[in-house]
PDB file of C-alpha atoms in Angstrom:
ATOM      1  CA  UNK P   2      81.951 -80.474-125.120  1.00 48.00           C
ATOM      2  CA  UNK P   3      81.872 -77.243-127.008  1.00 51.00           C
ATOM      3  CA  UNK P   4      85.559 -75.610-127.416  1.00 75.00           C
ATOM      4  CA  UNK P   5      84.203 -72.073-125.765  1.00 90.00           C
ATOM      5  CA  UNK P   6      82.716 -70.885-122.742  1.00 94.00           C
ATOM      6  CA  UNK P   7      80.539 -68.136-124.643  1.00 95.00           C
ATOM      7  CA  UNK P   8      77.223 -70.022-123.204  1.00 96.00           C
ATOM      8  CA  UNK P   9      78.076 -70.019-119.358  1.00 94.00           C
ATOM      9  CA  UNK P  10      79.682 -66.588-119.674  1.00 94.00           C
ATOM     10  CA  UNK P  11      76.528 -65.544-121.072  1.00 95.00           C
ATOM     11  CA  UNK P  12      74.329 -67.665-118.609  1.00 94.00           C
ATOM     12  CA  UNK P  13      76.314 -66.213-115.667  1.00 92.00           C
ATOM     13  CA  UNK P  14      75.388 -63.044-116.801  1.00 92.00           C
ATOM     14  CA  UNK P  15      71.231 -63.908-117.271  1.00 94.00           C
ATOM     15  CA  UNK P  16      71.253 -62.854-120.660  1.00 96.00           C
ATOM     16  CA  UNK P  17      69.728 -64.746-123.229  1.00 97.00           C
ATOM     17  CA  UNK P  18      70.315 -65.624-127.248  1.00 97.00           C
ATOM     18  CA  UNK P  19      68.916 -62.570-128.693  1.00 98.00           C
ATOM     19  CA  UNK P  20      70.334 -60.031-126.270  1.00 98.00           C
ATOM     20  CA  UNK P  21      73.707 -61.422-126.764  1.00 98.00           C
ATOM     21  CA  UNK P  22      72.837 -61.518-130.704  1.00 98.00           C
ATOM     22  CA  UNK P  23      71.383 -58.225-130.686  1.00 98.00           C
ATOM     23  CA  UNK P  24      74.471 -56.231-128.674  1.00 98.00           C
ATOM     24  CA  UNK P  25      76.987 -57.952-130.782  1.00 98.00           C
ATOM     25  CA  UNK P  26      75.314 -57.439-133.813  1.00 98.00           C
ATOM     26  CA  UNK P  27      75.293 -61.029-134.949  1.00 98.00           C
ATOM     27  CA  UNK P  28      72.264 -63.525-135.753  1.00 98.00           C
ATOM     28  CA  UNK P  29      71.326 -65.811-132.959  1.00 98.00           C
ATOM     29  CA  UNK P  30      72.070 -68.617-135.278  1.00 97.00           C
ATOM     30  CA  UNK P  31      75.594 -67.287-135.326  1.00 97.00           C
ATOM     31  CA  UNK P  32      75.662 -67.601-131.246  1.00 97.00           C
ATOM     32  CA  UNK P  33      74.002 -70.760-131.802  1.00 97.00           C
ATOM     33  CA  UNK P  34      77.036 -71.856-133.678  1.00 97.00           C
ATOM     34  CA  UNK P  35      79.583 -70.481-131.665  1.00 96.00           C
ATOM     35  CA  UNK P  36      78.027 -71.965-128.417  1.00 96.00           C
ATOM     36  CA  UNK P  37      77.944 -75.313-130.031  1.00 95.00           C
ATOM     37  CA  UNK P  38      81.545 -75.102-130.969  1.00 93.00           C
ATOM     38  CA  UNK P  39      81.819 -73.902-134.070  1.00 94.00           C
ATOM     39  CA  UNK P  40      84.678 -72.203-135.345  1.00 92.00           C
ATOM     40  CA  UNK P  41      83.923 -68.441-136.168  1.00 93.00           C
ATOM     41  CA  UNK P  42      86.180 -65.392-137.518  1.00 95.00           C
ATOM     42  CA  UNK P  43      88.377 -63.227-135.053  1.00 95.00           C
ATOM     43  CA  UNK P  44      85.724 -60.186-135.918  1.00 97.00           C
ATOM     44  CA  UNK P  45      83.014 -62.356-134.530  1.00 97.00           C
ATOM     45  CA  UNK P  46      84.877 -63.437-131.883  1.00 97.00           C
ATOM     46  CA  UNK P  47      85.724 -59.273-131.149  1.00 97.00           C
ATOM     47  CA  UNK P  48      82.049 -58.357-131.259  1.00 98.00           C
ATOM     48  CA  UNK P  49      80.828 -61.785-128.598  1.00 97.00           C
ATOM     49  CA  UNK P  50      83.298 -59.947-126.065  1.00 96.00           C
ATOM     50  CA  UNK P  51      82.519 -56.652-126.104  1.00 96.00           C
ATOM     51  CA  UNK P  52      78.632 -57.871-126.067  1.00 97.00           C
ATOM     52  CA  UNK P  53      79.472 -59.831-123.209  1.00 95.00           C
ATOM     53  CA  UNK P  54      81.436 -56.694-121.823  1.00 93.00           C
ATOM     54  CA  UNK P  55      84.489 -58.521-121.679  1.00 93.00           C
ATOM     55  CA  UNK P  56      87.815 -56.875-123.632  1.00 93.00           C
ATOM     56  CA  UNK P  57      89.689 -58.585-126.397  1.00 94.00           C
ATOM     57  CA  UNK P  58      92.741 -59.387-123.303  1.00 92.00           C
ATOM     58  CA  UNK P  59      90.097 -62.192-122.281  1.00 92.00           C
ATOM     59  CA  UNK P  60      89.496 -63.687-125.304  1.00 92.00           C
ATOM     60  CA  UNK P  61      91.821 -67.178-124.210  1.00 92.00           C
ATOM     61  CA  UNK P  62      89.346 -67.384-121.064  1.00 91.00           C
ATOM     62  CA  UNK P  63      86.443 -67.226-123.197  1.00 93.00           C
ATOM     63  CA  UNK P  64      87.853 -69.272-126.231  1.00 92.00           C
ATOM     64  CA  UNK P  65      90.677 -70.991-125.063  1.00 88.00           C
ATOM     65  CA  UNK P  66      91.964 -72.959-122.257  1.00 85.00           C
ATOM     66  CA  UNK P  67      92.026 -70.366-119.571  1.00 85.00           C
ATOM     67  CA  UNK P  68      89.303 -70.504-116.731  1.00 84.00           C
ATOM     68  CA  UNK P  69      86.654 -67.897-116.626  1.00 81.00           C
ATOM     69  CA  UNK P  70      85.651 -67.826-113.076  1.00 83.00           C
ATOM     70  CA  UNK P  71      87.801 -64.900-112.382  1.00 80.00           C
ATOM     71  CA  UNK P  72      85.441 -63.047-115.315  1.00 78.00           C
ATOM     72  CA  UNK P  73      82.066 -64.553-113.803  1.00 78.00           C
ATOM     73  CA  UNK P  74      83.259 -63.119-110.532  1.00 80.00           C
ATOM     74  CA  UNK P  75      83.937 -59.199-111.627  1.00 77.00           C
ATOM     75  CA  UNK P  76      81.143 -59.421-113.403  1.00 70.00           C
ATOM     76  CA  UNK P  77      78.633 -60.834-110.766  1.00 63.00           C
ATOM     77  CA  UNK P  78      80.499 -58.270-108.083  1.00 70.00           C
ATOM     78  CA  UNK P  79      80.302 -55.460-111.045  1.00 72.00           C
ATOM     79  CA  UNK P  80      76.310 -56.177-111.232  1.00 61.00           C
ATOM     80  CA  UNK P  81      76.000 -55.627-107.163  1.00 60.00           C
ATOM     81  CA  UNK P  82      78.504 -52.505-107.547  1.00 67.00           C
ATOM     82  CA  UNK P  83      76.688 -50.745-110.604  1.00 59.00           C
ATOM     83  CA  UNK P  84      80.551 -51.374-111.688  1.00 53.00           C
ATOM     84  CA  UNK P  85      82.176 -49.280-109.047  1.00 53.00           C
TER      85      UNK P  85
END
């Protein structure tokens, strides 16, 4: 099991390799990589979030330990709400 949560994050939001890639400015080998497990600089790291439209503060429920449904729930209620 891969030590992130960048691909369900990023499933939960229905957006694929490239879209991630191309809003976070990275290569969609690099989210290849970082889905799989790899380990990847704290820049990289930065830019995944913000693509995902998640802030730096949620970076352990992303990459470490923490859970992430509380995320994939704002978000999913944010996508009904137009993020009102």
């Amino acid at each position: 099991m891969s030590g992130n949560k960048v691909r369900r994050v990023r499933e939960a939001l229905m957006m694929s390799k490239a879209e991630l890639a191309r809003k976070a400015g990275l290569s969609t080998l690099t989210i290849d990589r970082v889905e799989a497990g790899k380990t990847c600089r704290l820049d990289t790291k930065r830019k995944i979030l913000h693509a995902l439209g998640l802030r730096v503060a949620d970076k352990d429920s992303v990459f470490g330990d923490r859970s992430i449904e509380h995320l994939i729930a704002t978000h999913i209620s944010d996508a009904h709400t137009g993020g009102n």
